[in-house]
Coordinates of C-alpha atoms in Angstrom, one line a residue:
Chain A
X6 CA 0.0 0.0 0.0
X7 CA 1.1 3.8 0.0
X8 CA -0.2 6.9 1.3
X9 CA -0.1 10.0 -0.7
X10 CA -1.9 13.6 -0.2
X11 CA -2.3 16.6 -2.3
X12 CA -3.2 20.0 -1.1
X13 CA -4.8 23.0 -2.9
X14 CA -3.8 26.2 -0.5
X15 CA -4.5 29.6 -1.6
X16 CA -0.6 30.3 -1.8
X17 CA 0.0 27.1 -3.6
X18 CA 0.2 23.1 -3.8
X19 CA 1.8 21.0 -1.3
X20 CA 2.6 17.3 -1.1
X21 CA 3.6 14.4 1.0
X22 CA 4.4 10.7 0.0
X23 CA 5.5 7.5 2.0
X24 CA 7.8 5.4 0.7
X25 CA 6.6 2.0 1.5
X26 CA 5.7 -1.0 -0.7
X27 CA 5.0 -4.0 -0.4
X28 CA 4.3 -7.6 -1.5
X29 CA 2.6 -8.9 1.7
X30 CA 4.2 -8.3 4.9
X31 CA 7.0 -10.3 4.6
X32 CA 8.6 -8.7 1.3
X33 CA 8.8 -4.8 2.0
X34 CA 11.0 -2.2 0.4
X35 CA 11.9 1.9 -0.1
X36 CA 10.7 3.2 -3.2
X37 CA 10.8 7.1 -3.6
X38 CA 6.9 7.7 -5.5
X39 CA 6.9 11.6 -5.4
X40 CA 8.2 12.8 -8.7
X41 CA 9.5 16.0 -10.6
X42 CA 9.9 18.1 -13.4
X43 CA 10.1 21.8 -13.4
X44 CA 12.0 24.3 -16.3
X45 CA 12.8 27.5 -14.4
X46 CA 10.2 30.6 -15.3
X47 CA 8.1 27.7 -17.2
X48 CA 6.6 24.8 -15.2
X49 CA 7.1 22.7 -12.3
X50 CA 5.0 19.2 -12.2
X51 CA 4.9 16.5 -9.8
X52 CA 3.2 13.0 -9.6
X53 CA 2.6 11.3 -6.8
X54 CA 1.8 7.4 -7.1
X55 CA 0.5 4.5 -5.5
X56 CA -0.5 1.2 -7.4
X57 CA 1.6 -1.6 -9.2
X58 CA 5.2 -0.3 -8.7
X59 CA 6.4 -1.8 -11.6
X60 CA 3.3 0.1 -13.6
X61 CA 4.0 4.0 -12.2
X62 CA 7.9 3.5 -12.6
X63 CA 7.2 2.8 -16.4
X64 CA 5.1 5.7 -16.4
X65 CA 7.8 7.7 -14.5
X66 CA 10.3 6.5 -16.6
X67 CA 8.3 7.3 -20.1
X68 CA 7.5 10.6 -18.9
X69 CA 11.2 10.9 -18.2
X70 CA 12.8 10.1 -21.3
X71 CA 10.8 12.3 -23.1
X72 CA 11.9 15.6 -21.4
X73 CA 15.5 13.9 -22.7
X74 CA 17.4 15.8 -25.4
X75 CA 16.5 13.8 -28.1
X76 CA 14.2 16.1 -30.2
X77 CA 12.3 12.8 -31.7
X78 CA 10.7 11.9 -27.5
X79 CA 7.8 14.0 -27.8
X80 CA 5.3 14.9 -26.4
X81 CA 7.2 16.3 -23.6
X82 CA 6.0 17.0 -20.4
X83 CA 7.8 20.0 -19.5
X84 CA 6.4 21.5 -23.2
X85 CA 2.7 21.1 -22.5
X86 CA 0.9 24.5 -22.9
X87 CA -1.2 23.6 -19.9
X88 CA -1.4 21.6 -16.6
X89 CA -4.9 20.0 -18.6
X90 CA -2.4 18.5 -21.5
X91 CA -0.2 17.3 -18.7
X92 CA -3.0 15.4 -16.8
X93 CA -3.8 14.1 -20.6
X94 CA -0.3 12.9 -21.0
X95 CA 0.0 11.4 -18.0
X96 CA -3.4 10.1 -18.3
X97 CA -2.5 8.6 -21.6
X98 CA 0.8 7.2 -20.8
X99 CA -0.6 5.5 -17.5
X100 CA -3.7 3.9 -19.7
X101 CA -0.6 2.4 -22.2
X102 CA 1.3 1.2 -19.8
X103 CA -1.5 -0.8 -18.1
X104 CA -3.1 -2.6 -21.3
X105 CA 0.3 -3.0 -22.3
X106 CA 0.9 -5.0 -18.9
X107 CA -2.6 -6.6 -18.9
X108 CA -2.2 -8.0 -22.5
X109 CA 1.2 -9.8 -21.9
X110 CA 1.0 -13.6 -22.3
X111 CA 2.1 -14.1 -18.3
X112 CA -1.1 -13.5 -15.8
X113 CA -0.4 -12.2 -12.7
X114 CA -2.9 -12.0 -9.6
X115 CA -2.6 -9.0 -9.0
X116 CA -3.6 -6.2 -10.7
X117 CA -1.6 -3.7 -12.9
X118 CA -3.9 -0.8 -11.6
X119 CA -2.3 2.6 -10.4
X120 CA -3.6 6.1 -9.4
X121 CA -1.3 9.3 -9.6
X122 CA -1.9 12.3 -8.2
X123 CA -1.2 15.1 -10.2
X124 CA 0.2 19.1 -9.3
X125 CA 2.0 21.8 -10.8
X126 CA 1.6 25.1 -12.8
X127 CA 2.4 25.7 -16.5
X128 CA 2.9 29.5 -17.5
X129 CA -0.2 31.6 -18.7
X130 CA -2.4 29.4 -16.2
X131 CA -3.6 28.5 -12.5
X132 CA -1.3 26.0 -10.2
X133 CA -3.7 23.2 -10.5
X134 CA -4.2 19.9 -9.0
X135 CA -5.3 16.5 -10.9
X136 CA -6.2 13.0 -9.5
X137 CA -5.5 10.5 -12.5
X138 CA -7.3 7.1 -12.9
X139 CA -5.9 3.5 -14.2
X140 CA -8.8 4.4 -17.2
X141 CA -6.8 7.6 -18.1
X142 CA -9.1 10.0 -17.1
X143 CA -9.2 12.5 -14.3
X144 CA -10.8 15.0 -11.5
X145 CA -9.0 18.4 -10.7
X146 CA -9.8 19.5 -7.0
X147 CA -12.1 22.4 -6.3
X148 CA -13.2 24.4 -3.6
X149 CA -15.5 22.2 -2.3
X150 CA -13.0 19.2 -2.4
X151 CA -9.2 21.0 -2.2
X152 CA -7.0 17.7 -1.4
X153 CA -6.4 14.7 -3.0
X154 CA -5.6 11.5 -1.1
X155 CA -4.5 8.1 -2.9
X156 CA -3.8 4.8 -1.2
X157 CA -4.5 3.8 2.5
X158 CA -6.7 6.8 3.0
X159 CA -9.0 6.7 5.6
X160 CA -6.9 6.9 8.9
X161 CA -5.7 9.8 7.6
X162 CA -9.0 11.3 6.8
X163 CA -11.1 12.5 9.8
X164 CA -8.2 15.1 10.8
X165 CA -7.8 16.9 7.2
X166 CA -11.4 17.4 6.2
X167 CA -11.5 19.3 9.8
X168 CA -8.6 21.1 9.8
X169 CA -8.2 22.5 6.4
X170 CA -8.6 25.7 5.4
X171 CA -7.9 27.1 1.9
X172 CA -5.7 30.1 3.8
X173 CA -3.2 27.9 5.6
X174 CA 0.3 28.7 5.4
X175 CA 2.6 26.0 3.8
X176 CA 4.2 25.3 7.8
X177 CA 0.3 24.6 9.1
X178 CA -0.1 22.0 6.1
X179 CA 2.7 20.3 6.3
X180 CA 2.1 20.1 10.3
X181 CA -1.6 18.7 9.4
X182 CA -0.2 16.6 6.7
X183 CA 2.2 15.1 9.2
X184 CA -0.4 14.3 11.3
X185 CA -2.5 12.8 9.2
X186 CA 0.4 10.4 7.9
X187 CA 1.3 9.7 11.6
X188 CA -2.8 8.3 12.1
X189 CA -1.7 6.3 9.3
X190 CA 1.4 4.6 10.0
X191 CA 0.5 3.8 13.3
X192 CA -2.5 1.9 12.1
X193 CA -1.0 0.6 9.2
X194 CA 2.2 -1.2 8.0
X195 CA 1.7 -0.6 4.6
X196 CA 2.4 2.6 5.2
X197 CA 6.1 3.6 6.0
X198 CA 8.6 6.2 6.6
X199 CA 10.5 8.2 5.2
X200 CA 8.1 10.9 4.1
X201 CA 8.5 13.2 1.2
X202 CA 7.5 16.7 1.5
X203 CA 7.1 19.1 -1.5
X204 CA 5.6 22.6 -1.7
X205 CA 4.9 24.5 -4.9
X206 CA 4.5 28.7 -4.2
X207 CA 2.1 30.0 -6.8
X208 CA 3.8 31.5 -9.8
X209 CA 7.4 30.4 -8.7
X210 CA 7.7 28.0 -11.3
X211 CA 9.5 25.9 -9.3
X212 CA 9.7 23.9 -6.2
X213 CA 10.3 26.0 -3.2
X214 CA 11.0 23.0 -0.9
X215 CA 11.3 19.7 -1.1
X216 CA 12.7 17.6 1.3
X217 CA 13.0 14.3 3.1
X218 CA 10.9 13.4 6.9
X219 CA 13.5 10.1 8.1
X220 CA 12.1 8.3 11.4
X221 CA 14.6 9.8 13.7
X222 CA 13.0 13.7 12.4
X223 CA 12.8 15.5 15.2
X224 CA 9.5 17.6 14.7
X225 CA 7.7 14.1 13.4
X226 CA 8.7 12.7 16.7
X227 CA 7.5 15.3 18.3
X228 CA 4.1 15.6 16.1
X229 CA 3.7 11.9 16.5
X230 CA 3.9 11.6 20.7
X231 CA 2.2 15.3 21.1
X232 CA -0.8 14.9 18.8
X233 CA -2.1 11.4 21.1
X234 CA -2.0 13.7 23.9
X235 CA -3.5 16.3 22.0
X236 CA -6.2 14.1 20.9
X237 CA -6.7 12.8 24.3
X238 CA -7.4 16.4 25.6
X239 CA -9.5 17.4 23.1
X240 CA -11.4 14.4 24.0
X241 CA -12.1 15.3 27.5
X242 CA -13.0 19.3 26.5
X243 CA -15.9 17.7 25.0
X244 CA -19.4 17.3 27.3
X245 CA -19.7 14.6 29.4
X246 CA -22.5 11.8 28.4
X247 CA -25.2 11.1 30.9
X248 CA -27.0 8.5 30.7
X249 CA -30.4 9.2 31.3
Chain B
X15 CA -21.4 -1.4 5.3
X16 CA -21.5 -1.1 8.7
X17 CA -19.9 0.4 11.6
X18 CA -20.1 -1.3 15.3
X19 CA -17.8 -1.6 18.2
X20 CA -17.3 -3.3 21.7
X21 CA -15.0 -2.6 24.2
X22 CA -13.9 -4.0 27.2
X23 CA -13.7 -1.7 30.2
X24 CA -12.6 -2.6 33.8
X25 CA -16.1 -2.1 34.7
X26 CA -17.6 -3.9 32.1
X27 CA -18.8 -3.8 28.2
X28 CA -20.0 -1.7 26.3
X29 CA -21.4 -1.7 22.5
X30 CA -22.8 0.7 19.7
X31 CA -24.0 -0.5 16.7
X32 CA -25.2 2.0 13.6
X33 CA -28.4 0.8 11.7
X34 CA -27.9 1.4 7.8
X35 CA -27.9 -1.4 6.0
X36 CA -27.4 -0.8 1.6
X37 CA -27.1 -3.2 -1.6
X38 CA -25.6 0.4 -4.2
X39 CA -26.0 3.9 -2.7
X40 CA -29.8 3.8 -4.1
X41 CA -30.8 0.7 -1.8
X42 CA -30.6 1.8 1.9
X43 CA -32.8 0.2 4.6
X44 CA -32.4 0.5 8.5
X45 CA -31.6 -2.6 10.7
X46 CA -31.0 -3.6 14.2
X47 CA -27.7 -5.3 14.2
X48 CA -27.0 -5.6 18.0
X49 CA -29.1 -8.5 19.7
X50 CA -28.9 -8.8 23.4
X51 CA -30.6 -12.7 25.2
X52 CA -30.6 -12.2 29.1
X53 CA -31.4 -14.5 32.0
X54 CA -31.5 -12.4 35.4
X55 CA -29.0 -13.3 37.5
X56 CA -27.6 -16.1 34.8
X57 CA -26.1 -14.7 31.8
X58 CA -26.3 -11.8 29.6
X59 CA -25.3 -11.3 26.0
X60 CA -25.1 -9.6 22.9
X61 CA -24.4 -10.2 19.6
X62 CA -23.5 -7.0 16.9
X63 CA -23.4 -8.4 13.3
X64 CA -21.5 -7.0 10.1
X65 CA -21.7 -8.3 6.3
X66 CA -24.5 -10.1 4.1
X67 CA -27.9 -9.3 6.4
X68 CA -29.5 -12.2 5.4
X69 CA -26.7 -14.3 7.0
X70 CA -26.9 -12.5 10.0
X71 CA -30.5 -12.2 10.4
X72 CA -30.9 -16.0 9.7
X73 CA -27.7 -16.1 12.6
X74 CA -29.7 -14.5 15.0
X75 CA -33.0 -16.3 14.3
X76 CA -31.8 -19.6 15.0
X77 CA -30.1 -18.4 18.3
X78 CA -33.4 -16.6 19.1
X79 CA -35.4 -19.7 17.9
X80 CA -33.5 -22.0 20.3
X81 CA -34.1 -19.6 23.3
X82 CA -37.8 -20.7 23.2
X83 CA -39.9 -23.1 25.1
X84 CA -40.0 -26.5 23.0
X85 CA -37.3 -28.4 25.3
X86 CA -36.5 -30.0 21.6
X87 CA -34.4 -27.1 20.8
X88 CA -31.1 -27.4 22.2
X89 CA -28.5 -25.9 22.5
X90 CA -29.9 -22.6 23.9
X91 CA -27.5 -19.5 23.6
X92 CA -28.6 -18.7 27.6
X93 CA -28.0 -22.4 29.0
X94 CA -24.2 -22.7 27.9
X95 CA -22.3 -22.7 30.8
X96 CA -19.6 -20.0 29.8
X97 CA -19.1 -17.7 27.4
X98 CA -16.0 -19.5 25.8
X99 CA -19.2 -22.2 24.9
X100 CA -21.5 -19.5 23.9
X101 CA -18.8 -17.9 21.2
X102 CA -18.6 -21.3 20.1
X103 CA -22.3 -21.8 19.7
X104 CA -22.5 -18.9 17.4
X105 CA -19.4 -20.0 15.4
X106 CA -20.6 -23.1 14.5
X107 CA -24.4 -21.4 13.8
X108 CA -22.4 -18.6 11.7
X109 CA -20.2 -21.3 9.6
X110 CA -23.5 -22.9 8.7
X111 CA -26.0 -20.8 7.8
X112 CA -22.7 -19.0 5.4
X113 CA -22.3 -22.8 4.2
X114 CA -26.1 -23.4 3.2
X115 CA -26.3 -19.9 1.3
X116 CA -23.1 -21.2 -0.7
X117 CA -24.3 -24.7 -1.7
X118 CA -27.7 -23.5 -2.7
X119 CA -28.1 -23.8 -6.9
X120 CA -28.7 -20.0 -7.2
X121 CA -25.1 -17.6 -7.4
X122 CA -24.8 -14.7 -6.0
X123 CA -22.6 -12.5 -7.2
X124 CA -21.6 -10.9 -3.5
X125 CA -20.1 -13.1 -0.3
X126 CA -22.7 -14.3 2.3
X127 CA -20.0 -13.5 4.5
X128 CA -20.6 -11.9 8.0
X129 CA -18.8 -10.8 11.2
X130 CA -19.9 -10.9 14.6
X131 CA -19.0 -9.0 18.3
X132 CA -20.2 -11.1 20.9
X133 CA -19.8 -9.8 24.6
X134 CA -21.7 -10.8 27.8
X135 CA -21.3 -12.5 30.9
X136 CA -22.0 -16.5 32.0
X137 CA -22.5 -16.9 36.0
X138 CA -19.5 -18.6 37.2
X139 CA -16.8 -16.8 34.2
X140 CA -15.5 -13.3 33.6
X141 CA -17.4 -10.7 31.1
X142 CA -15.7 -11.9 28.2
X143 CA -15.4 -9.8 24.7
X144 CA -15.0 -11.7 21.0
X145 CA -14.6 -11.1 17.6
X146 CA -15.9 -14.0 15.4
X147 CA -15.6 -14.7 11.8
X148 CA -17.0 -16.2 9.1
X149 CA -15.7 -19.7 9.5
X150 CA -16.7 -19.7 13.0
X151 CA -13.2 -19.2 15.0
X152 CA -12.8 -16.4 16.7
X153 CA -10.3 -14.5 19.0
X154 CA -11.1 -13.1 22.3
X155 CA -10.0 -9.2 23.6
X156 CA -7.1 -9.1 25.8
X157 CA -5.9 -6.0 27.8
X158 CA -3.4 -5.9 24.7
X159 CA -6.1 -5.2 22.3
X160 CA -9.5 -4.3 24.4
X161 CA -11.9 -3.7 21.6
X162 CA -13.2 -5.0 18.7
X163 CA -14.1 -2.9 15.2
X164 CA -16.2 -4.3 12.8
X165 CA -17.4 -3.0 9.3
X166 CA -15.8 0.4 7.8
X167 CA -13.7 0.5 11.2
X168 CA -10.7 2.8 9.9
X169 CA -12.1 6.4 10.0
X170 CA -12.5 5.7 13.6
X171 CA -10.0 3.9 14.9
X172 CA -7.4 6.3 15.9
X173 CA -9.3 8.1 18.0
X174 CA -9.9 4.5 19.8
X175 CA -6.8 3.9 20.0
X176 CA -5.3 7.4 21.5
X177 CA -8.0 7.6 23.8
X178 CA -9.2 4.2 25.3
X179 CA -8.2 3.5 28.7
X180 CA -9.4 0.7 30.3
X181 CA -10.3 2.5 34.1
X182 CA -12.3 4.9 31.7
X183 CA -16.0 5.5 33.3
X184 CA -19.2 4.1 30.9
X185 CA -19.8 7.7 30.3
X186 CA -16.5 8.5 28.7
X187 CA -16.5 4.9 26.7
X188 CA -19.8 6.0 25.2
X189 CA -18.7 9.8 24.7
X190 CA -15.5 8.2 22.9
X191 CA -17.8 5.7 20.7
X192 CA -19.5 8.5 19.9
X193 CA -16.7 10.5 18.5
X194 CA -15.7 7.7 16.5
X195 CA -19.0 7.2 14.9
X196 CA -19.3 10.6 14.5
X197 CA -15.7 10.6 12.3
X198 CA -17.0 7.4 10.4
X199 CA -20.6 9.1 9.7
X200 CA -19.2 11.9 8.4
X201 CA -16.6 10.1 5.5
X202 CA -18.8 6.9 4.8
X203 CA -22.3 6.9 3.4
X204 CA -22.8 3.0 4.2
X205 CA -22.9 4.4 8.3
X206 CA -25.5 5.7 9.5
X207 CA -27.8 7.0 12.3
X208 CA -29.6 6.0 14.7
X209 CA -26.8 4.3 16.3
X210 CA -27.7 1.5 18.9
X211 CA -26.0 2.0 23.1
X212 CA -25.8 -0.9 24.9
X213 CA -23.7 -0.8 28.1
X214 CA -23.2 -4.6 30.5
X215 CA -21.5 -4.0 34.0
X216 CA -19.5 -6.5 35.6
X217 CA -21.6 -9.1 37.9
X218 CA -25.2 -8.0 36.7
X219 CA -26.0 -10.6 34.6
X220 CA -28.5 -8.0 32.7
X221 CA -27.6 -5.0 30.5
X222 CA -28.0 -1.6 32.3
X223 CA -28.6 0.8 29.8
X224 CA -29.8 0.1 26.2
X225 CA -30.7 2.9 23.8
X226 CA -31.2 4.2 20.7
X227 CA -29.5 8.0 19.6
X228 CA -31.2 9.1 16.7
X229 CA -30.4 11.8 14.4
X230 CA -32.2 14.7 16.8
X231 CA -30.1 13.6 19.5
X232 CA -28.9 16.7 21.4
X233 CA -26.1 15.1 22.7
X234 CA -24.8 13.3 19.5
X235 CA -25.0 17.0 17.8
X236 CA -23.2 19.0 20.5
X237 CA -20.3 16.1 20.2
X238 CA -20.7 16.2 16.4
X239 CA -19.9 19.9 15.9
X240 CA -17.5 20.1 19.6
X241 CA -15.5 17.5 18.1
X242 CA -14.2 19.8 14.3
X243 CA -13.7 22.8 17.0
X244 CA -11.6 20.8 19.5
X245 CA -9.9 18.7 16.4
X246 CA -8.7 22.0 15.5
X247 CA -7.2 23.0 18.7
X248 CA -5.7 20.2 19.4
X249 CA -4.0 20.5 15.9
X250 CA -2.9 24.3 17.0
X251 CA -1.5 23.5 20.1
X252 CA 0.9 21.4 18.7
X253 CA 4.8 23.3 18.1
X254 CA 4.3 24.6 14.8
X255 CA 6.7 23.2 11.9
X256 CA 9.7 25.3 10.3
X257 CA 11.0 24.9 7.3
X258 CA 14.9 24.7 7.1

């Protein structure tokens, strides 16, 4: 499994990925799934994936060669004119790869599915924010729904939908996102550290931070005892039940 | 789906169940699943049921069935001398009645599989808490893991687990099962109100409080809305992160 989350703020995009996967419990490894591309002044893009590892690195690596020299690997990612052509190439590319994988002679028993979450900004447009399906298509986040989430996504849940808000600084949602991801990993081992953390600032046109959360962090540490305590007061502020 | 938890307290057990029952998002129907069998001063338990209805309603009909008068139906759920015999009991009745739906000629294209929560107390034993499943083993609650989640358990489930404590006062169990619900109401269609209290102290051999909190309750709506507010300020009281 993986976790993955999105955010639309009003001063950007920001992203977190684990690093997990996993063939049952007994086969684990560390696979980086947050990805980017940026051209100074032009565009900065990032996927995030969870799915068949061996279906998003193809994808990855597709997407990859064609921002290569060669003027023959089109169509580029980092020469779309918009963020919508790059959720269509991506789209594309990730429908390919899985018929491609589905029609092989060998069957497998699992399934070649992925899901990517896609964010950037491409010059002349907004900083948007795509969730891509295994079919191709995709949903860009709105108002009313401002965060993507892919993977093992419900732990992680409750505490975003009621702590978001649109005006958040970056630090607040990387805090929130760090505690969602903490809900997460302690309830499931799918889920894994290290975490990777990337923010986009609106117009930049390139990544203003992006850095790696290892398991001897000292602010997830902190985050990760002081939120159960947290929780636990915020439980007792609330009424008392009487039974009647 | 379907959301329902016991826990196992030093003073006893308690249980909520929610009541929506769906086949698609279009089909929805309300349903008891928690059933309680009491003999004063003998025994006292309760059953709280998760998957296909129809295997849990035909579960709970045989048990009920063989609680009757006519001395020819044996075993009775409230004449097993502990509750290691009456976990048994509904093992074996769940592995059937899931074993007659799959041998009969028409296919379904859904499992007949269910879940069950049985807690209660036999004269003579402790108040003992299980989880059983569909093939009729089942595992019992230790003070390693005092509760049991069935259905779409994982919205709530952190909460549970920051905030249990197994001195906690009935009051505060049901206030904390309340919160959890409330977290699971809000992300998952397939939950929902009224949501079913039942509460079984130590040495009573009979429940003492069983009700039902509907969607008017006052209670359940000050702990609804209290919970976002003091979700967020437990989220700002934690240190605030700094980017590097």
């Amino acid at each position: 499994m993986t976790y993955c989350i999105g955010l639309r703020l009003n001063k950007g995009l920001v992203f977190m990925s684990d690093t997990r996967t996993n063939a049952g419990v007994d086969n684990i490894s560390m696979f980086q799934k947050m990805f980017t591309w940026s051209k100074p002044g032009e565009c900065a893009i990032t996927l995030l994936t969870a799915g068949n590892l061996a279906t998003t690195q193809s994808v990855v690596s597709i997407l990859d060669e064609r921002t290569k020299a060669y003027s023959d690997r089109e169509p580029s990612i980092i020469e779309q004119p918009s963020m919508f052509q790059v959720a269509r190439l991506v789209g594309e590319t990730l429908k390919e790869v899985i018929a491609l994988n589905a029609d092989t002679g060998q069957k497998a028993s699992t399934a070649f599915n992925a899901t990517i979450i896609l964010g950037g900004q491409v010059k002349g447009g907004e900083p948007r924010l795509f969730l891509i399906y295994p079919e191709g298509n995709f949903v860009e986040a709105s108002k009313d729904t401002p965060f993507f989430q892919i993977g093992e996504t419900k732990y992680g849940r409750p505490i975003i939908v009621r702590a978001y808000d649109a005006d958040m600084s970056f630090e607040d949602a990387v805090k929130l996102m760090l505690v969602s991801f903490d809900s997460t990993i302690k309830a499931n081992l799918s889920v894994g550290l290290p975490l990777d953390l990337l923010v986009y600032e609106n117009e930049q046109f390139e990544f203003s931070h992006q850095h790696r959360i290892d398991a001897d962090d000292s602010y997830f540490n902190t985050i990760s005892s002081g939120w159960g305590d947290a929780l636990r007061k915020a439980f007792h502020s609330l009424p008392n039940f009487k039974f009647k």
